[in-house]
Structures are given as C-alpha cells and as structure tokens.
Short mmCIF file of C-alpha atoms in Angstrom, two decimals:
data_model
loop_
_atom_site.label_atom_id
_atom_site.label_comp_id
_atom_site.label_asym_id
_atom_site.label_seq_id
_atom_site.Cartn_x
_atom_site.Cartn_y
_atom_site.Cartn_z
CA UNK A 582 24.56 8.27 67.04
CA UNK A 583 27.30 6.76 65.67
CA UNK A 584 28.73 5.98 62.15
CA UNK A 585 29.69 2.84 60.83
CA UNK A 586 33.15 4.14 60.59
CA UNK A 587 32.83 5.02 64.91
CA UNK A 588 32.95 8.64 63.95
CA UNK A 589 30.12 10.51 65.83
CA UNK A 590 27.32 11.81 63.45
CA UNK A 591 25.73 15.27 64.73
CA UNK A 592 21.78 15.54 64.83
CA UNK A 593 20.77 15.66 61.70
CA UNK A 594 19.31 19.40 61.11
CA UNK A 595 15.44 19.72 60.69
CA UNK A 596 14.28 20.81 57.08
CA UNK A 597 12.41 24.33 56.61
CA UNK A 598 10.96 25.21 53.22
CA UNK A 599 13.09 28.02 51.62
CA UNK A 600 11.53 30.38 48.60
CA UNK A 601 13.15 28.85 46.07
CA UNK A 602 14.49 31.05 43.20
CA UNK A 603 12.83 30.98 40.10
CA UNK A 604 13.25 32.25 36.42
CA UNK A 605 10.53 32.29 33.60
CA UNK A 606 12.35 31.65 30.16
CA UNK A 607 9.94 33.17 27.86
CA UNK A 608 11.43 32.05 24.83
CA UNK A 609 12.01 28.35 25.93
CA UNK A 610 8.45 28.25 27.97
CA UNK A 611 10.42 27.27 30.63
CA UNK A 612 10.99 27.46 34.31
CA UNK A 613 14.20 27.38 35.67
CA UNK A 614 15.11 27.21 39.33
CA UNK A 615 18.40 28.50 40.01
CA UNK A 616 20.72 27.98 43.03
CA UNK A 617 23.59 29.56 44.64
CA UNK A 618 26.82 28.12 44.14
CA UNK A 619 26.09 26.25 41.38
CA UNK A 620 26.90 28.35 38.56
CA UNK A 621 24.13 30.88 37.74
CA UNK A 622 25.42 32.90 35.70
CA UNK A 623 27.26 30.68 33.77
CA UNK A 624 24.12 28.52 33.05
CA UNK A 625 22.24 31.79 32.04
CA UNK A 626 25.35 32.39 29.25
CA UNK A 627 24.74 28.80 28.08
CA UNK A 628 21.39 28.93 27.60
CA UNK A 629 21.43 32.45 25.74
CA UNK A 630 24.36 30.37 23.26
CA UNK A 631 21.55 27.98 23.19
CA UNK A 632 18.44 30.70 21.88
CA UNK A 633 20.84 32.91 20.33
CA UNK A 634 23.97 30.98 18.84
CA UNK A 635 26.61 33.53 17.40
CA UNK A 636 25.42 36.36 19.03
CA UNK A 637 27.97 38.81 21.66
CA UNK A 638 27.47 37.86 24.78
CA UNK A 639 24.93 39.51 27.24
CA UNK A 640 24.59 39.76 30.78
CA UNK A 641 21.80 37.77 30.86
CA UNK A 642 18.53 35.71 28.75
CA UNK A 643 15.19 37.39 28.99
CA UNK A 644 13.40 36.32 32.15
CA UNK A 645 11.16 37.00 34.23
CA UNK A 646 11.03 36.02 38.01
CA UNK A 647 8.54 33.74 39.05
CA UNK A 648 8.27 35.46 42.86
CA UNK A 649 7.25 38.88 41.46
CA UNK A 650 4.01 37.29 40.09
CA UNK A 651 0.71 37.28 42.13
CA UNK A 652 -0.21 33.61 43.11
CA UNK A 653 -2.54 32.97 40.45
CA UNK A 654 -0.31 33.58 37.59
CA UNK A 655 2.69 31.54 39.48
CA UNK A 656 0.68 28.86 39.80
CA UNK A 657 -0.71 29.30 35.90
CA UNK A 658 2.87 29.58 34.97
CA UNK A 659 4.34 26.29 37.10
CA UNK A 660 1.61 23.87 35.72
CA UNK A 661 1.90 25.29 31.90
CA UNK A 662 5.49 25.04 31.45
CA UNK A 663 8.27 22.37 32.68
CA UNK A 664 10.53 23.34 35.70
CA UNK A 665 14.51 22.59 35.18
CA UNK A 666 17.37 22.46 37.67
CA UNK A 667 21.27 22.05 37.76
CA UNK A 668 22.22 20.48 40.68
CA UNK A 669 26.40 19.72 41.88
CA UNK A 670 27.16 16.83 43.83
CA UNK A 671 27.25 18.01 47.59
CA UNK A 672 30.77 17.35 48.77
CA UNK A 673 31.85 19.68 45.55
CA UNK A 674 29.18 22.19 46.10
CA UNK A 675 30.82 22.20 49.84
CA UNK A 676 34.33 22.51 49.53
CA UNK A 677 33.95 25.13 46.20
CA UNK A 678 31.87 27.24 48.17
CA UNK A 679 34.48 27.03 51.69
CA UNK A 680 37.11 28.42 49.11
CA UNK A 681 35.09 30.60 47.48
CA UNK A 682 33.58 32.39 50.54
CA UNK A 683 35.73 31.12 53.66
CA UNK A 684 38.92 30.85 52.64
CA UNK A 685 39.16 33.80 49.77
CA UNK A 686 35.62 35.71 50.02
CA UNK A 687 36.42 39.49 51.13
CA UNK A 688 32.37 39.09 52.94
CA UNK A 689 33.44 37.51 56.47
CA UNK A 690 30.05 38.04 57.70
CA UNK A 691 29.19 33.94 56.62
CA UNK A 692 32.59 33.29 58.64
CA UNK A 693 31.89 35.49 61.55
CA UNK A 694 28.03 34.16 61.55
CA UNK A 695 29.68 30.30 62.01
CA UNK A 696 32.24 31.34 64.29
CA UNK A 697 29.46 32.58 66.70
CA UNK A 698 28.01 30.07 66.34
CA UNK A 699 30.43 27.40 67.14
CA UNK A 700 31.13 30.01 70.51
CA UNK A 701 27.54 29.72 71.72
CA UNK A 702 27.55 25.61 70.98
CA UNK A 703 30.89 25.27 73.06
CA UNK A 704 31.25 28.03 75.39
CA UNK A 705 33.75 29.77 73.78
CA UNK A 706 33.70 34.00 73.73
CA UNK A 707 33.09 34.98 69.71
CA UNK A 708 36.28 37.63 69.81
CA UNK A 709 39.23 34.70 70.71
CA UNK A 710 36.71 32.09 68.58
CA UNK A 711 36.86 34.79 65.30
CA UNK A 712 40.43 35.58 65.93
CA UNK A 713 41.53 32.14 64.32
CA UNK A 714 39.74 31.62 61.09
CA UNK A 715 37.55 28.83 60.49
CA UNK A 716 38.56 25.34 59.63
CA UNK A 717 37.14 23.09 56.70
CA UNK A 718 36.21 20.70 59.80
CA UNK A 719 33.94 23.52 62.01
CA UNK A 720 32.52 24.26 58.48
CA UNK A 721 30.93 20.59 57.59
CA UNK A 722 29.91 20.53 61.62
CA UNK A 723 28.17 24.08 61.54
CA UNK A 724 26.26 22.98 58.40
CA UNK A 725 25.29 19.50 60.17
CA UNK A 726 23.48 20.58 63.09
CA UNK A 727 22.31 24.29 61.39
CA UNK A 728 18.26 24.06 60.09
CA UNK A 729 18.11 24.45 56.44
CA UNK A 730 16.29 27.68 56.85
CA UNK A 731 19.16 29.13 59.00
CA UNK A 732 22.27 27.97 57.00
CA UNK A 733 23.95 30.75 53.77
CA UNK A 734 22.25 29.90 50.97
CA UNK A 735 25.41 29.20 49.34
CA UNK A 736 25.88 25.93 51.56
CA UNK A 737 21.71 25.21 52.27
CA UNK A 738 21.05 21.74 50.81
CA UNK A 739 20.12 22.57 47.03
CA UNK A 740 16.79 20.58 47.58
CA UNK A 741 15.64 22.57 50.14
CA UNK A 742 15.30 25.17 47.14
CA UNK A 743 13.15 22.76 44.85
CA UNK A 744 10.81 21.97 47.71
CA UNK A 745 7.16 22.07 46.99
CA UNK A 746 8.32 22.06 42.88
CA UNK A 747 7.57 19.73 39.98
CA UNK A 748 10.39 19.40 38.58
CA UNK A 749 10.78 18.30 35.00
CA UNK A 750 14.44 18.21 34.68
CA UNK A 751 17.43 17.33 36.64
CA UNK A 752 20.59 18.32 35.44
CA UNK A 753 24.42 18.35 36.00
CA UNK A 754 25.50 21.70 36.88
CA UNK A 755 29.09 20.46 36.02
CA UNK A 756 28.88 20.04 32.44
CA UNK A 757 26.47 22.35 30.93
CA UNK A 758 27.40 22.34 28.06
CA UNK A 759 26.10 18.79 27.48
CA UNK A 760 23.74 19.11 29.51
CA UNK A 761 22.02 21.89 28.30
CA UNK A 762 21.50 20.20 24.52
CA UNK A 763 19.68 16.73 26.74
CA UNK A 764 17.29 19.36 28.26
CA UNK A 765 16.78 20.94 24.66
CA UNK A 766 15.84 17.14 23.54
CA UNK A 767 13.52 16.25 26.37
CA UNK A 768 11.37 19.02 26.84
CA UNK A 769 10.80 18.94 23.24
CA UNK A 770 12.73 21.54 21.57
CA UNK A 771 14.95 21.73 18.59
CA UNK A 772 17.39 19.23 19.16
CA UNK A 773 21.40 20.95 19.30
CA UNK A 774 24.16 20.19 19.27
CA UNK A 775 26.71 19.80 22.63
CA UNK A 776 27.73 23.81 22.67
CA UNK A 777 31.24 23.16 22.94
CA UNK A 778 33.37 19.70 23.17
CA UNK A 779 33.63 18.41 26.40
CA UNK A 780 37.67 18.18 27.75
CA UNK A 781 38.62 14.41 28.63
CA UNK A 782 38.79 14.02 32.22
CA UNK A 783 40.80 11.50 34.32
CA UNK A 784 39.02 9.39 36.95
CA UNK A 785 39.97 11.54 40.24
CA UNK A 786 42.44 9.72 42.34
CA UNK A 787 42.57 9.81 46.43
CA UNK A 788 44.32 12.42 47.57
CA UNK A 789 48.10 12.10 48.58
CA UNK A 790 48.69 14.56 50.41
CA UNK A 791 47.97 15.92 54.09
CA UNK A 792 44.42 16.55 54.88
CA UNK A 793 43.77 20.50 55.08
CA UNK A 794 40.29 19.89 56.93
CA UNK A 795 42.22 20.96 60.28
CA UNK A 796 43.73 23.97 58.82
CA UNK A 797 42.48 27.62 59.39
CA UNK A 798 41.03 29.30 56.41
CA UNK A 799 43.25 32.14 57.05
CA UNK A 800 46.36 29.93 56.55
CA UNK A 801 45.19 28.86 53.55
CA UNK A 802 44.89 31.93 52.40
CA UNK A 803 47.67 32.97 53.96
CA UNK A 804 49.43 30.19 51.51
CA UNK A 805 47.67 30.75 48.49
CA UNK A 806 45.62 27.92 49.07
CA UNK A 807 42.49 26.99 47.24
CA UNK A 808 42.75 22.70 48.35
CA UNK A 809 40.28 20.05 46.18
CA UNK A 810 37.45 18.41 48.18
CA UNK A 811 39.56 15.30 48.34
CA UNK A 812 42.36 17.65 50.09
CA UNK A 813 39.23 18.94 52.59
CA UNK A 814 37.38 15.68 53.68
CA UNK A 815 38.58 12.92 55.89
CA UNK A 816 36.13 9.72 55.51
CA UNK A 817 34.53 10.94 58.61
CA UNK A 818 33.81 14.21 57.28
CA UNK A 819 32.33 13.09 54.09
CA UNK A 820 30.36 10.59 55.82
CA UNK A 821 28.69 13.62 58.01
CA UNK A 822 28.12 15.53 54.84
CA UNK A 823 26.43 12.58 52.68
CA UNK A 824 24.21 12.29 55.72
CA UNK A 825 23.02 15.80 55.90
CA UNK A 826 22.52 16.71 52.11
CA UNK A 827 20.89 13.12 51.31
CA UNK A 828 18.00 14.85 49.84
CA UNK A 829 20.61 16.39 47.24
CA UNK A 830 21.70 12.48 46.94
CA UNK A 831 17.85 11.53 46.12
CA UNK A 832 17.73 14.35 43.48
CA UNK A 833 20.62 13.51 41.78
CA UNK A 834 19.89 10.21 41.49
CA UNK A 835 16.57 11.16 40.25
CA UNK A 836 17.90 12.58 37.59
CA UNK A 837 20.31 9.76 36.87
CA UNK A 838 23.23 11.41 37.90
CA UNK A 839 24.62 9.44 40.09
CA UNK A 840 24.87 5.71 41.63
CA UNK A 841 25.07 4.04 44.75
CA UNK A 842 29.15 4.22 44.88
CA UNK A 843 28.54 8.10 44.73
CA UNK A 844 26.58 8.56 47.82
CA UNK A 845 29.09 7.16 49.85
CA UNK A 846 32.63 8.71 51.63
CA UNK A 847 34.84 7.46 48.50
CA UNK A 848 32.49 9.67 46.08
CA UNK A 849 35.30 11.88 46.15
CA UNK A 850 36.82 9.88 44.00
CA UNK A 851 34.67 7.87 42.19
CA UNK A 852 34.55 7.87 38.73
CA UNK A 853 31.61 11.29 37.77
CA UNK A 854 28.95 9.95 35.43
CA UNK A 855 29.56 10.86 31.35
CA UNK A 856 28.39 13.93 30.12
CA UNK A 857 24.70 12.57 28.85
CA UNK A 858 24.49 13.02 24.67
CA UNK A 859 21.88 15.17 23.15
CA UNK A 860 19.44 13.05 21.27
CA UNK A 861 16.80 13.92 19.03
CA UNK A 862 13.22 14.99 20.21
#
C-alpha cells in the first residue's frame, strides 16, 4: 500500500480491547478515564483546584477505581454518572512520549522491547540492533505494524483505552485549565471560572531546521536534545502516524477538537483549536 505522497504505508495494526483506566470522582459523580502520557497527574491537580479552590495542594482528589469494583457495581456506576476524557492530538502525544521515555527515560526496557523487535522483523541480532539507540523513524514504524494490545501504553492509541465506554466528555488534554471549567458547565455543575489565564500562543510554524527523525536517541541525548514534533516528523512519517491513530482523529473530532486540516501531515503546524470558554449550566 502506498501513500498519496509514494511513501510506503505499513499494515495497519489490528485493534485489541485494552482495560481502560478508570477513576470514580465521588464528589463530582463522575467518571474519569485517564491515559498515559497525557497528563494524569496534572489533570488530577486541576480538578482538586476545581472542588477545593485555595486549598495546599495534595497528591491527589478522592477516587475510587472503577476496576476494583465487582461487575455489578461498575456497571451501576458507568450508567449513573457521565464518563470524561482528555485526549492530545497523536503526533504530540508521539513525539512527547519518544523524549520522555526514548530519548531521556532512565527505563530502556520500552527501547530494548522495540529494538528486538525491529531485529526479529529484519534479521538483525538484538545485541548490534540495541547497541545504537533507537531513531524517531524505527519508533513511528514499530508503533505502525505493533497490535494495540502489544504496544507501551504510553504510545497505544488513546482510543483503544475508551473502547467499550460511553463517553460523555471529550476534552483537550493541552489546556486544562479551560477545559476543565467547559466540563464543569456541561455536565451540569457549578459553572467556574477558567482556573488560571491561558498564555497567548503563536500559530506553530514549519520547522527550519534539519529533520532529527534519522537521529539515534542516544545522540540526542548525547546533545541535550529534547526536538519538537515538527523537528521529529517528515511528511511521510506523519502521514504513517495519522493513519494508525485515526481512531484518536475520530475522538477528537468528536469532541470538536479538531478539523479536517488537523488530521492531515501539516497538522504539525496548523493552527490548535482555542481554548473552549466556560459557559453557564
């Protein structure tokens, strides 16, 4: 199969239902799915600004995790209250998690686990295939042809963690702090506020530079590295990635995240959709 751009597109990996990751909010009445990579605990600290404004910060809001319930009361619990997610666009979620974990994690059992990969696939033996790092390139192809099911949950497709869900809410895991005050005003609550003013941000512009996606995430590291998505994907490369995390595509534009011009390979630097306002209930 090949792209309109010529590049070669892998098979696209089958889908397996993962156990997705649930939180009861007993004070909000709420169920919130939460996903790696996309800013757990950061969400958690909004959301406890949100029930408890001007109090210290904790490690945490009151919850109680949906999977540690027997299957009647999950089930009790999923149809009573609404279900909310956070999603990130996918080429972000991508490249912030190859920095985070690749490039600068101290873990290299996710690197190791795609290098062995990429030995079986192509012959090579896993000690000379570990021995170089792992480029941004091997990364996006590893997560193309890998199952859901099989992938690090910090680069699984986020809707393979919503699978089998209701979901009430969709949200933008980039700007919680506006976000967080829409979901107050359309499940019903109280309205707020935006918790804090949201910073002005310039349209992102194509990268300039080199592209890094051929570069070993030991270099990079090595240089004190840490490049932007636009400094990571070539066309081709985003064009692979839109095509295997579509479903996160169809969720965000569920939630009317995003348009057409972001599911293609210049989302990188099309304009992000504003910050929704918090309205009244």
């Amino acid at each position: 199969m090949v792209s309109k751009t010529g590049h070669p597109l892998p098979k696209p990996a089958s889908s397996h239902a993962v156990e997705p990751s649930l939180v009861h909010i007993p004070a909000l009445a709420l169920n919130l799915c939460l996903i790696p990579s996309n800013g757990r605990r950061t969400l958690l600290d909004v959301i406890r600004r949100w029930i408890a404004p001007g109090q210290q910060p904790a490690n945490s809001v009151p919850n109680c995790p949906v999977a540690a319930l027997d299957r009647r009361d999950r089930g009790d619990l999923l149809s009573a209250c609404p279900t909310a997610v956070f999603l990130r666009h996918p080429l972000h979620r991508l490249a912030s998690a190859f920095n985070a974990r690749v490039v600068w994690g101290d873990d290299r059992r996710p690197v190791n686990a795609i290098k062995h990969e990429i030995a079986q696939t192509y012959g090579l033996c896993p000690p000379h295939a570990n021995a170089a790092g792992l480029t941004f390139r091997e990364f996006i192809l590893h997560c193309a042809r890998t199952p859901d099911a099989d992938l690090h949950e910090r680069w699984r497709p986020q809707a393979a963690f919503t699978e089998g869900l209701s979901i009430d809410f969709i949200g933008n895991a980039e700007a919680l702090d506006t976000e967080v005050p829409h979901l107050a005003a359309t499940l019903g609550h109280r309205p707020i506020m935006p918790l804090r003013a949201a910073p002005a941000v310039a349209p992102p512009t194509p990268w300039q530079g080199p592209s890094m996606s051929e570069v070993s995430s030991l270099n990079l590291r090595s240089a004190g590295l840490c490049p932007p998505p636009a400094a990571l994907f070539t066309p081709g490369l985003a064009e692979i990635a839109l095509d295997r995390y579509r479903a996160d595509l169809d969720l965000l534009e569920a939630g009317g995240l995003i348009d057409e011009p972001a599911r293609g390979p210049n989302a990188l630097w099309a304009p992000a959709p504003e910050a929704r306002p918090a309205r009244a209930a």
